[in-house]
mmCIF file of C-alpha atoms in Angstrom:
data_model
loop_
_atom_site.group_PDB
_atom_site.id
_atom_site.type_symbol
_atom_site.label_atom_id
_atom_site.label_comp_id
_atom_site.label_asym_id
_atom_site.label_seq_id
_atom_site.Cartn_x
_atom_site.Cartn_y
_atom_site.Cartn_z
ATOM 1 C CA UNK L 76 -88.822 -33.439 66.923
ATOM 2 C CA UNK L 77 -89.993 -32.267 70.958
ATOM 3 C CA UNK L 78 -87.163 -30.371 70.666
ATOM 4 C CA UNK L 79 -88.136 -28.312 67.667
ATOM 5 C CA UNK L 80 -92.256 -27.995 68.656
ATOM 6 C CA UNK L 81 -91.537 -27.180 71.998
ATOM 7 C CA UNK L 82 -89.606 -23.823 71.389
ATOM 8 C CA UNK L 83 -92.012 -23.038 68.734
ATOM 9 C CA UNK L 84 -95.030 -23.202 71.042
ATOM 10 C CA UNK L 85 -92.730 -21.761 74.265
ATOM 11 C CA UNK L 86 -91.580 -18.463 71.566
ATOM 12 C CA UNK L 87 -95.374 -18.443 70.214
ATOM 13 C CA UNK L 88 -96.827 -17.036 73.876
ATOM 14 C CA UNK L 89 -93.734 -14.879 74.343
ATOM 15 C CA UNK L 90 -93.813 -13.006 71.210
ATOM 16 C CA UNK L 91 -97.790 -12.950 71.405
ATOM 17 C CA UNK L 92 -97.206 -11.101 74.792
ATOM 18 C CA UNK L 93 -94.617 -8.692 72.972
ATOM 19 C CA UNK L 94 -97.217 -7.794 70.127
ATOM 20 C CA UNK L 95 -99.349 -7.172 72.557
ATOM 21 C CA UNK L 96 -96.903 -4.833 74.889
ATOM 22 C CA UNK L 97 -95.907 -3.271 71.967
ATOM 23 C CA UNK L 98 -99.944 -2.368 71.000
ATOM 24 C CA UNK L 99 -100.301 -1.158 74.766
ATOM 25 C CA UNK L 100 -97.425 1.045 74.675
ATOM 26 C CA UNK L 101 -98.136 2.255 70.764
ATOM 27 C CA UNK L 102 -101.659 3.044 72.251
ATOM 28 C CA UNK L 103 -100.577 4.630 75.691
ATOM 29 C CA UNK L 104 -97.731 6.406 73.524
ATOM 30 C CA UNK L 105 -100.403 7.924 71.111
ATOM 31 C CA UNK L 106 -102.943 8.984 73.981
ATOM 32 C CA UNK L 107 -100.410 10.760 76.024
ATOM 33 C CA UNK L 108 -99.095 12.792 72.714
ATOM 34 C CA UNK L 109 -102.667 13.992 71.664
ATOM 35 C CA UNK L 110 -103.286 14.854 75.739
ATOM 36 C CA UNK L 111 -99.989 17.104 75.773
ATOM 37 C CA UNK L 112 -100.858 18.218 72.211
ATOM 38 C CA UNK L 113 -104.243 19.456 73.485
ATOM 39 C CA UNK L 114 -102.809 20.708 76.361
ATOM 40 C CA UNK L 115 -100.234 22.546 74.347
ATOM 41 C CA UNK L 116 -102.760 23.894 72.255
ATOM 42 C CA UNK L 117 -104.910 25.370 74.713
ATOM 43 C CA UNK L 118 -102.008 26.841 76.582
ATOM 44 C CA UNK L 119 -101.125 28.412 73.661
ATOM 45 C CA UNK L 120 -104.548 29.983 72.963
ATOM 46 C CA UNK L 121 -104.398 31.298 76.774
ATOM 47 C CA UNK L 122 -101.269 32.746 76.419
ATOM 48 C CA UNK L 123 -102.002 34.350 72.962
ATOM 49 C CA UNK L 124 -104.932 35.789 74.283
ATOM 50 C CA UNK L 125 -103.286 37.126 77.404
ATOM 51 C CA UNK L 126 -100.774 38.697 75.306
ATOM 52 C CA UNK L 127 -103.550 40.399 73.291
ATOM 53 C CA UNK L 128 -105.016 41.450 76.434
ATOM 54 C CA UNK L 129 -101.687 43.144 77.474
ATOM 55 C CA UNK L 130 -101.356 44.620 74.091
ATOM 56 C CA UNK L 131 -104.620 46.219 74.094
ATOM 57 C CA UNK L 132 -104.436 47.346 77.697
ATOM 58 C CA UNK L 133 -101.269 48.670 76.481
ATOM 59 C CA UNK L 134 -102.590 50.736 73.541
ATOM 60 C CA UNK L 135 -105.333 52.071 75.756
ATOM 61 C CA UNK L 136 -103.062 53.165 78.361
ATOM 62 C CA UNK L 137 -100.726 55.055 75.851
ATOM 63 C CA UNK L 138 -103.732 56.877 74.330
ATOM 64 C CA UNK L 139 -105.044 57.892 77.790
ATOM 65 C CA UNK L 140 -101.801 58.833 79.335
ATOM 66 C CA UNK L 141 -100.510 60.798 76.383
ATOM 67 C CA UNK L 142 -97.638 57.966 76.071
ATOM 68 C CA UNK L 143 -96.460 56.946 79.580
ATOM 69 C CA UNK L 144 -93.363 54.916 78.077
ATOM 70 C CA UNK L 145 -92.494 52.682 81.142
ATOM 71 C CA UNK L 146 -96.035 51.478 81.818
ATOM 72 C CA UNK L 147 -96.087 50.330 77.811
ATOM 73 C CA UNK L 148 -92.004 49.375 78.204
ATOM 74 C CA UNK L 149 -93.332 46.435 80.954
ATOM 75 C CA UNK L 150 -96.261 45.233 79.235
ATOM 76 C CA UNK L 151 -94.012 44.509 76.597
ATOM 77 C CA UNK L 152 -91.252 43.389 78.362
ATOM 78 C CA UNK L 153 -94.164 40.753 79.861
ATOM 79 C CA UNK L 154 -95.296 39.736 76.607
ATOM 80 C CA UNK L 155 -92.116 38.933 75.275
ATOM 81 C CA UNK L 156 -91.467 36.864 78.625
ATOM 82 C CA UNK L 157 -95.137 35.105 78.131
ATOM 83 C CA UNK L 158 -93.396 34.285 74.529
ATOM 84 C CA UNK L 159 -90.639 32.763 75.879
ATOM 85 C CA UNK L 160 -92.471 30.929 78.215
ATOM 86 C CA UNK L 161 -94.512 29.420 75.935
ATOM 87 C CA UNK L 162 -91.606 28.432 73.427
ATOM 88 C CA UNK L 163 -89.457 27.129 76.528
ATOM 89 C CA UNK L 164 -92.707 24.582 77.668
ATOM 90 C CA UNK L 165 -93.215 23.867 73.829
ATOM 91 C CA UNK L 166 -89.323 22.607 74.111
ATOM 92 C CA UNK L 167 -89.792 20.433 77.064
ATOM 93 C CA UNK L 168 -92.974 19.040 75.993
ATOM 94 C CA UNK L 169 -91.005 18.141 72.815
ATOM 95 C CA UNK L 170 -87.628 16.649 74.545
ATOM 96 C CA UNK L 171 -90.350 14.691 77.196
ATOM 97 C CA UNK L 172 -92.095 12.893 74.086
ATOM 98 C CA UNK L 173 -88.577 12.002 72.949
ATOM 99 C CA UNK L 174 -87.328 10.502 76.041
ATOM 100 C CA UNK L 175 -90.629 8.865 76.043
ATOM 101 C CA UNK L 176 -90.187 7.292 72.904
ATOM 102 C CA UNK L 177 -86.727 6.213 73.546
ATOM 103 C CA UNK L 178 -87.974 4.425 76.975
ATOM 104 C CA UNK L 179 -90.319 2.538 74.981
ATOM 105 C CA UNK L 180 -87.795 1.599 72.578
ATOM 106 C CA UNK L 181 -85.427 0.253 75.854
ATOM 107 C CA UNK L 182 -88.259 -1.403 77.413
ATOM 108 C CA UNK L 183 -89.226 -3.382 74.133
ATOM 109 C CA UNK L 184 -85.269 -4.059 73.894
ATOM 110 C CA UNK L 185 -85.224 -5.227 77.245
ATOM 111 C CA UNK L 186 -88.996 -7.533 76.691
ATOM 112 C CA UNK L 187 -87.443 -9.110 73.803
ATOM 113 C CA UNK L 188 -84.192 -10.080 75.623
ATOM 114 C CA UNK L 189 -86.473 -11.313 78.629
ATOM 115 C CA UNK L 190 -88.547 -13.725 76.474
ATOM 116 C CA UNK L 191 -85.399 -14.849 74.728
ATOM 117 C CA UNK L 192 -83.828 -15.915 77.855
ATOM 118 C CA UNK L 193 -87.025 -17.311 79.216
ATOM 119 C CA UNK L 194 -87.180 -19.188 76.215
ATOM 120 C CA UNK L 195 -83.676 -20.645 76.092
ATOM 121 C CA UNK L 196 -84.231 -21.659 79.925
ATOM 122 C CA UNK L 197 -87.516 -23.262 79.293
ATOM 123 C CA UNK L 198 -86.290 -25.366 76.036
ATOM 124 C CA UNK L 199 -82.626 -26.265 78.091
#
């Protein structure tokens, strides 16, 4: 009957210690995506506002200049770049949350497997 109590109260701290890992990293995993969410937001509203800018200072331009095609040609040329930008960094941020998540996933893999084996040399 040792036998059988004692890995019941050896697993009991181990898989304690898991819940809580896993409730750190859930919690670390959540406040990093609404921090790069935020960030991502903001950026966005910078770089919509900048391309605004450039369109405005665009229109302006052509109505003073009588049309000066090359001047309007590059601030739309830099707009469409500021565009790209933005969806390129949207991308990354997107692929970094997913190799994020998949970390998490190893390291929980790799938690369980330590208390297993911690467990099995504790009880043998």
């Amino acid at each position: 009957m040792e036998t059988q109590e004692a890995p019941g109260v050896e697993s009991s701290p181990p898989s304690s210690m898991t819940t809580q890992l896993n409730d750190f990293h859930a919690k670390k995993n959540a406040a990093i995506k609404n921090r790069r969410h935020e960030a991502s937001v903001a950026h966005r509203e910078r770089m919509n506002k900048m391309r605004q800018t450039i369109q405005a200072v665009s229109r302006e331009k052509f109505l003073k200049d009588g049309g000066n095609t090359e001047h309007i040609a590059q601030l739309q040329r830099l707009s469409e770049l500021l565009q790209r930008k933005q969806d390129i960094e949207a991308q990354i941020d997107a692929q970094r949350l997913d190799l994020q998540a998949a970390y998490n996933i190893a390291t929980k893999a790799f938690q369980v497997a330590i208390n297993k084996r911690l467990g099995a040399l504790q009880t043998g």
